[in-house]
Coordinates of C-alpha atoms in Angstrom, one line a residue:
M1 CA -1.5 3.9 32.8
E2 CA -4.2 1.2 33.0
Q3 CA -6.0 -0.1 30.0
N4 CA -9.5 -1.5 30.2
R5 CA -9.0 -4.1 27.5
C6 CA -10.0 -7.7 28.2
I7 CA -7.9 -10.2 26.2
S8 CA -8.3 -13.7 24.9
L9 CA -4.7 -14.9 24.4
L10 CA -4.4 -17.8 22.0
G11 CA -1.1 -19.5 22.4
S12 CA -0.2 -18.3 25.9
T13 CA 2.6 -20.7 26.8
G14 CA 4.8 -20.0 23.7
S15 CA 7.4 -17.2 23.4
I16 CA 5.0 -14.5 22.2
G17 CA 2.3 -15.7 24.6
R18 CA 4.6 -15.4 27.6
Q19 CA 5.8 -11.9 26.6
S20 CA 2.2 -10.9 25.9
L21 CA 1.3 -11.7 29.5
D22 CA 4.2 -9.5 30.7
V23 CA 2.6 -6.6 28.7
I24 CA -0.9 -7.4 29.9
A25 CA 0.2 -7.5 33.5
A26 CA 2.2 -4.2 33.2
C27 CA -0.7 -2.4 31.5
G28 CA -3.3 -3.6 34.0
M29 CA -5.4 -5.4 31.4
R30 CA -7.7 -8.3 32.1
V31 CA -7.5 -11.9 30.7
A32 CA -10.7 -13.6 29.5
A33 CA -9.2 -16.8 28.1
L34 CA -5.9 -18.5 27.7
T35 CA -5.1 -21.4 25.3
A36 CA -2.2 -23.7 24.7
N37 CA -1.3 -27.0 23.2
R38 CA 0.2 -29.4 25.8
D39 CA 2.1 -27.4 28.4
V40 CA -0.1 -28.1 31.4
E41 CA 2.3 -27.0 34.0
Q42 CA 2.9 -23.6 32.5
M43 CA -0.8 -23.1 31.8
E44 CA -1.7 -23.9 35.4
K45 CA 0.7 -21.2 36.6
Q46 CA -0.7 -18.7 34.1
C47 CA -4.3 -19.5 35.1
R48 CA -3.6 -19.1 38.8
R49 CA -2.0 -15.7 38.2
F50 CA -4.4 -14.2 35.6
R51 CA -7.6 -16.0 36.5
P52 CA -9.3 -16.3 33.1
E53 CA -12.8 -17.6 32.9
L54 CA -11.8 -20.1 30.2
A55 CA -8.6 -22.2 29.7
V56 CA -8.2 -24.3 26.5
M57 CA -5.8 -27.1 25.8
M58 CA -5.6 -28.4 22.2
D59 CA -4.6 -31.8 23.4
P60 CA -7.5 -33.7 25.2
E61 CA -5.2 -35.5 27.7
S62 CA -3.6 -32.2 28.6
A63 CA -7.1 -30.7 29.1
A64 CA -8.1 -33.6 31.4
S65 CA -5.0 -33.0 33.5
L66 CA -5.6 -29.2 33.7
R67 CA -9.2 -29.8 34.9
L68 CA -7.9 -31.8 37.8
R69 CA -5.2 -29.2 38.6
L70 CA -7.7 -26.3 38.5
A71 CA -10.5 -28.1 40.3
D72 CA -10.3 -25.7 43.2
T73 CA -10.9 -22.7 40.9
P74 CA -13.9 -21.5 38.9
I75 CA -11.9 -21.6 35.7
R76 CA -13.6 -23.7 33.0
V77 CA -11.4 -25.9 30.9
A78 CA -12.2 -26.8 27.3
E79 CA -10.2 -28.6 24.6
G80 CA -9.5 -29.0 20.9
M81 CA -10.4 -26.7 18.0
E82 CA -13.9 -26.3 19.5
G83 CA -12.4 -24.8 22.6
L84 CA -10.1 -22.6 20.6
L85 CA -13.0 -21.2 18.6
E86 CA -14.9 -20.5 21.8
A87 CA -11.9 -18.6 23.3
A88 CA -11.6 -16.6 20.1
S89 CA -15.2 -15.5 20.2
L90 CA -15.8 -15.2 23.9
E91 CA -18.3 -12.4 24.7
T92 CA -16.3 -10.9 27.5
A93 CA -13.2 -10.4 25.5
D94 CA -12.9 -7.3 23.3
T95 CA -9.4 -8.2 22.0
V96 CA -8.0 -11.5 20.7
L97 CA -4.2 -11.9 20.5
T98 CA -3.5 -14.8 18.2
A99 CA 0.0 -16.1 19.1
V100 CA -0.5 -19.8 18.1
V101 CA 2.0 -21.0 15.5
G102 CA 0.9 -22.5 12.2
I103 CA -2.3 -22.8 10.2
V104 CA -4.1 -24.0 13.3
G105 CA -4.6 -20.2 14.0
L106 CA -6.6 -19.6 10.8
R107 CA -10.1 -20.7 11.9
P108 CA -10.0 -19.1 15.4
T109 CA -8.7 -15.8 13.9
L110 CA -11.6 -15.8 11.4
A111 CA -14.0 -16.6 14.2
A112 CA -12.7 -13.7 16.2
I113 CA -13.0 -11.3 13.3
R114 CA -16.5 -12.4 12.5
A115 CA -17.4 -11.8 16.2
G116 CA -16.2 -8.2 15.7
K117 CA -13.2 -8.6 18.0
R118 CA -10.1 -6.4 17.8
I119 CA -7.3 -8.7 16.5
A120 CA -3.7 -8.4 17.7
L121 CA -2.2 -10.7 15.1
A122 CA 1.0 -12.6 15.8
N123 CA 0.0 -15.7 13.7
K124 CA 1.4 -14.9 10.3
E125 CA 0.1 -18.1 8.7
T126 CA -3.5 -16.6 8.8
L127 CA -2.6 -13.8 6.4
V128 CA -0.2 -15.9 4.4
C129 CA -2.8 -18.6 3.6
A130 CA -6.1 -16.7 3.7
G131 CA -5.3 -12.9 3.5
E132 CA -8.3 -12.2 1.2
L133 CA -10.7 -14.1 3.4
V134 CA -9.4 -12.2 6.5
S135 CA -9.8 -8.8 4.7
D136 CA -13.3 -9.6 3.5
A137 CA -14.4 -10.8 7.0
A138 CA -12.9 -7.7 8.7
A139 CA -14.6 -5.4 6.2
W140 CA -17.9 -7.1 6.9
S141 CA -17.6 -7.1 10.7
G142 CA -15.7 -3.9 11.3
S143 CA -13.0 -5.8 13.1
Q144 CA -9.6 -4.0 13.5
V145 CA -6.5 -6.1 12.7
V146 CA -3.4 -4.7 14.3
P147 CA -0.1 -6.6 13.5
V148 CA 2.2 -7.9 16.3
D149 CA 5.2 -8.9 14.2
S150 CA 8.0 -6.4 14.8
E151 CA 8.3 -5.6 11.1
H152 CA 4.6 -5.2 10.4
S153 CA 4.2 -3.2 13.6
A154 CA 7.0 -0.9 12.3
I155 CA 5.2 -0.4 9.0
F156 CA 1.9 0.1 10.7
Q157 CA 3.4 2.8 12.9
C158 CA 5.1 4.5 9.9
L159 CA 1.7 4.6 8.1
Q160 CA -0.2 6.3 10.9
G161 CA 0.0 9.7 9.3
C162 CA -0.8 8.4 5.8
Q163 CA -4.3 9.4 4.5
D164 CA -3.8 8.0 1.0
R165 CA -2.0 4.7 0.4
G166 CA -1.4 6.0 -3.1
E167 CA 1.3 8.2 -1.5
V168 CA 3.3 5.1 -0.6
R169 CA 6.0 4.3 -3.0
R170 CA 7.5 1.2 -1.2
L171 CA 7.3 -0.8 2.0
I172 CA 10.8 -1.9 3.1
L173 CA 11.0 -5.0 5.3
T174 CA 14.2 -5.4 7.3
A175 CA 15.6 -8.9 8.0
S176 CA 18.3 -9.8 10.4
G177 CA 19.6 -12.5 8.0
G178 CA 19.4 -15.1 10.8
P179 CA 22.4 -17.0 12.2
F180 CA 23.8 -17.9 8.8
W181 CA 24.0 -14.7 6.9
G182 CA 27.0 -14.6 4.7
W183 CA 27.1 -18.5 4.5
K184 CA 27.0 -20.1 1.1
G185 CA 25.0 -23.2 0.0
E186 CA 27.8 -25.7 0.6
D187 CA 28.3 -24.3 4.1
L188 CA 24.6 -24.7 4.9
A189 CA 24.2 -28.3 4.0
G190 CA 25.5 -29.6 7.4
V191 CA 23.7 -27.1 9.7
T192 CA 22.5 -28.7 12.9
V193 CA 19.2 -28.0 14.7
E194 CA 21.1 -26.4 17.6
Q195 CA 22.8 -24.0 15.2
A196 CA 19.5 -23.1 13.5
L197 CA 17.9 -22.3 16.8
A198 CA 20.6 -19.9 17.9
H199 CA 19.3 -16.6 16.6
P200 CA 21.8 -13.7 17.1
N201 CA 19.2 -11.1 18.1
W202 CA 15.8 -12.5 19.0
N203 CA 14.5 -15.1 21.5
M204 CA 11.9 -17.0 19.6
G205 CA 10.2 -20.4 19.4
A206 CA 11.7 -23.3 17.5
K207 CA 9.7 -23.1 14.3
I208 CA 10.1 -19.4 13.8
S209 CA 13.8 -19.6 14.7
V210 CA 14.3 -22.2 11.9
D211 CA 12.2 -20.0 9.5
S212 CA 14.5 -17.1 10.3
A213 CA 17.5 -19.3 9.7
T214 CA 16.2 -20.3 6.2
M215 CA 14.8 -16.8 5.6
M216 CA 11.4 -18.3 4.9
N217 CA 10.2 -16.1 7.8
K218 CA 10.9 -13.0 5.8
G219 CA 9.2 -14.5 2.7
L220 CA 6.1 -15.1 4.8
E221 CA 6.3 -11.5 6.1
F222 CA 6.5 -10.3 2.5
I223 CA 3.2 -12.1 1.7
E224 CA 1.7 -10.7 5.0
A225 CA 2.7 -7.2 3.9
M226 CA 0.9 -7.6 0.6
R227 CA -2.3 -8.7 2.4
L228 CA -2.2 -6.3 5.4
Y229 CA -1.5 -3.2 3.4
H230 CA -3.0 -4.2 0.0
M231 CA 0.3 -3.7 -1.8
P232 CA 1.4 -5.5 -5.0
P233 CA 4.7 -7.4 -4.7
E234 CA 6.6 -4.9 -6.8
K235 CA 6.0 -2.2 -4.1
I236 CA 7.6 -4.3 -1.3
S237 CA 11.4 -4.7 -0.8
I238 CA 13.6 -6.7 1.6
V239 CA 16.9 -5.5 3.0
I240 CA 19.2 -7.3 5.4
H241 CA 19.8 -5.3 8.6
R242 CA 21.9 -7.3 10.9
E243 CA 21.5 -5.1 14.0
S244 CA 17.7 -5.5 14.2
I245 CA 17.4 -1.9 15.4
V246 CA 15.4 -0.5 12.3
H247 CA 12.4 -2.8 12.3
S248 CA 11.1 -1.7 8.9
L249 CA 10.6 1.4 6.8
V250 CA 8.0 3.1 4.5
E251 CA 9.1 5.2 1.5
Y252 CA 6.6 7.7 0.2
C253 CA 6.2 9.1 -3.3
D254 CA 8.3 12.2 -2.5
H255 CA 11.1 9.8 -1.5
A256 CA 10.8 10.6 2.2
V257 CA 11.5 7.4 4.2
L258 CA 10.1 6.9 7.6
A259 CA 11.5 4.2 9.9
Q260 CA 10.6 2.7 13.3
L261 CA 13.6 2.0 15.5
G262 CA 13.8 0.2 18.9
V263 CA 15.6 -2.5 20.8
P264 CA 14.9 -6.0 19.6
D265 CA 12.3 -6.8 22.1
M266 CA 8.9 -8.3 21.0
R267 CA 7.2 -6.7 24.0
L268 CA 7.3 -3.3 22.3
P269 CA 5.2 -4.3 19.2
I270 CA 2.9 -6.5 21.4
Q271 CA 2.2 -3.5 23.6
Y272 CA 1.5 -1.2 20.7
A273 CA -0.9 -3.7 19.2
L274 CA -2.8 -3.9 22.5
T275 CA -2.8 -0.1 23.3
W276 CA -3.2 1.4 19.8
P277 CA -4.2 4.1 18.9
G278 CA -2.7 5.2 22.3
R279 CA 0.7 4.7 23.8
V280 CA 1.6 3.9 27.4
A281 CA 4.7 3.7 29.5
A282 CA 7.1 1.1 28.0
V283 CA 7.7 -2.4 29.2
A284 CA 10.7 -2.7 26.8
E285 CA 14.0 -1.0 27.4
P286 CA 14.7 2.3 25.7
L287 CA 17.0 2.5 22.6
D288 CA 20.2 4.3 23.5
L289 CA 21.4 5.8 20.2
L290 CA 24.8 6.6 21.6
S291 CA 25.6 3.0 22.4
C292 CA 23.9 1.1 19.6
P293 CA 26.2 -0.3 16.8
P294 CA 26.5 1.2 13.3
L295 CA 23.4 0.5 11.3
T296 CA 24.1 -1.5 8.1
F297 CA 22.0 -2.7 5.2
H298 CA 22.6 -5.4 2.5
A299 CA 20.8 -7.0 -0.4
P300 CA 19.3 -10.5 0.3
D301 CA 21.1 -13.6 -1.1
Y302 CA 18.3 -15.5 -2.9
V303 CA 20.8 -18.3 -4.0
A304 CA 22.1 -19.2 -0.6
F305 CA 18.6 -18.9 0.9
P306 CA 16.2 -20.3 -1.7
C307 CA 13.2 -20.4 0.7
L308 CA 13.1 -16.6 0.3
A309 CA 12.9 -16.9 -3.5
L310 CA 10.2 -19.6 -3.2
A311 CA 8.1 -17.4 -1.0
L312 CA 8.3 -14.5 -3.4
E313 CA 7.4 -16.9 -6.2
A314 CA 4.3 -17.9 -4.3
A315 CA 3.4 -14.3 -3.6
R316 CA 3.4 -13.5 -7.3
T317 CA 1.4 -16.6 -8.1
G318 CA -1.2 -15.9 -5.5
G319 CA -4.3 -18.0 -4.7
T320 CA -3.6 -21.2 -2.8
A321 CA 0.1 -21.1 -3.8
T322 CA 0.8 -19.3 -0.5
A323 CA -1.0 -22.0 1.5
V324 CA 1.0 -24.7 -0.3
L325 CA 4.2 -22.8 0.5
N326 CA 3.2 -22.5 4.2
G327 CA 2.0 -26.0 4.6
A328 CA 5.0 -27.5 2.9
N329 CA 7.3 -25.4 5.0
E330 CA 5.6 -26.3 8.3
E331 CA 5.9 -30.0 7.4
A332 CA 9.5 -29.7 6.3
V333 CA 10.6 -27.7 9.3
G334 CA 9.0 -30.4 11.5
Q335 CA 11.1 -33.0 9.7
F336 CA 14.2 -31.0 10.2
L337 CA 13.6 -30.4 13.9
S338 CA 13.0 -34.2 14.4
G339 CA 16.2 -35.1 12.6
Q340 CA 14.6 -36.6 9.5
L341 CA 15.7 -33.8 7.1
S342 CA 18.8 -31.7 6.4
F343 CA 18.7 -27.9 6.7
S344 CA 19.1 -27.6 2.9
G345 CA 16.3 -30.2 2.4
I346 CA 13.7 -27.7 3.7
A347 CA 13.9 -25.6 0.6
E348 CA 13.9 -28.7 -1.6
Q349 CA 10.8 -30.1 0.0
V350 CA 8.9 -26.8 -0.3
A351 CA 9.9 -26.5 -4.0
Y352 CA 8.7 -30.0 -4.6
A353 CA 5.3 -29.3 -3.1
M354 CA 4.9 -26.1 -5.0
A355 CA 5.5 -27.9 -8.2
A356 CA 3.2 -30.9 -7.3
V357 CA 0.2 -29.0 -6.0
P358 CA -1.6 -26.7 -8.5
A359 CA -2.6 -23.2 -7.3
V360 CA -6.3 -22.4 -7.2
Q361 CA -7.2 -18.7 -7.7
S362 CA -9.8 -16.9 -5.6
P363 CA -10.0 -19.8 -3.1
S364 CA -12.6 -20.6 -0.5
L365 CA -11.6 -21.6 3.0
G366 CA -12.1 -25.2 1.9
D367 CA -9.7 -24.7 -1.0
I368 CA -7.1 -23.2 1.3
L369 CA -7.3 -26.1 3.8
D370 CA -7.2 -28.6 1.0
A371 CA -4.1 -27.0 -0.4
D372 CA -2.5 -27.0 3.0
Q373 CA -3.1 -30.8 3.4
A374 CA -2.0 -31.6 -0.1
A375 CA 1.3 -29.7 0.4
R376 CA 1.9 -31.6 3.7
E377 CA 1.2 -34.9 2.0
A378 CA 3.5 -34.1 -0.9
V379 CA 6.3 -33.4 1.6
R380 CA 5.7 -36.6 3.6
R381 CA 5.9 -38.8 0.5
H382 CA 8.9 -37.1 -1.1
R383 CA 12.4 -38.1 -0.3
P384 CA 14.7 -35.2 -1.2
N385 CA 18.2 -35.6 -2.7
T386 CA 19.7 -33.2 -0.1
H387 CA 20.8 -35.1 3.0

């Protein structure tokens, strides 16, 4: 079944971006704009296949290279944040899929919302850092925000028949536990980058793979759930579900629990975000209940995985505490990936930044961006005890 949507895809060369293009092609959708950071070779291939009117490279040198490569096409090439903002608000696009990683996705997502675009949101940092601003902007413009994360897509689907959010007793986020579930603190101290990137169930980019390994990813999703569904922290729970078959659940006031199940394939929630409120023939493989493993559930270990506890602390504090958490984590994960920091040091750096940077309540966009920068600077100047 063809869909008439026209997509601006922000972050097209990453893991989510590439899978999104699989869905877009299978569903017969059009592409208005593609954006990436530095991967010129991959971007050229995507542009020649999908023929967007606009291609954006965040890196100026990469943009110059892409212009030369696409000189025989009518595709216009822009660069930097200005180009990203243009792609997010392009008139011909009705839907903006934000698959960029990090707080760099905040400004273009807000620009797309203010332009009244439908948002397929895969950039969790936008809601983590500025959930209230996003909600206010969407209420003003009438923009629809549909989540792409598998857990939030599951909750979104389980809430489709809910007319009154007061009927919801609890949102239950499932977590795979990452590659180190069951390990203790002393075991985690010597974790290598290669081990952290080896997720047992999902094929993801480097940053989100590390976040899954520390369980920070689930903490960020906890904050996202608060913002997306306007739920207080006490009405959100996390359970470890190693098989990644149940993607999340909603418990109602009568204790009925609805769950969304499926194979661990990000193309399923991407497709739902792009086709909602309809459904079309699947790109992902079907779930065979007769061959899937037994489904198990466990309580999180907040001691072995302190990043999860820090995220819940930031969620309860509110204001810019969540931006500090996110900025510090992005910086610390970068240090870990480059070999400057141990795996256990990630949590120590985040805790240091949260203690060093005061939280501002009811923040403006400027307050949020300032908090992000202050958190990053705190991590850069601090030398953790964990090596």
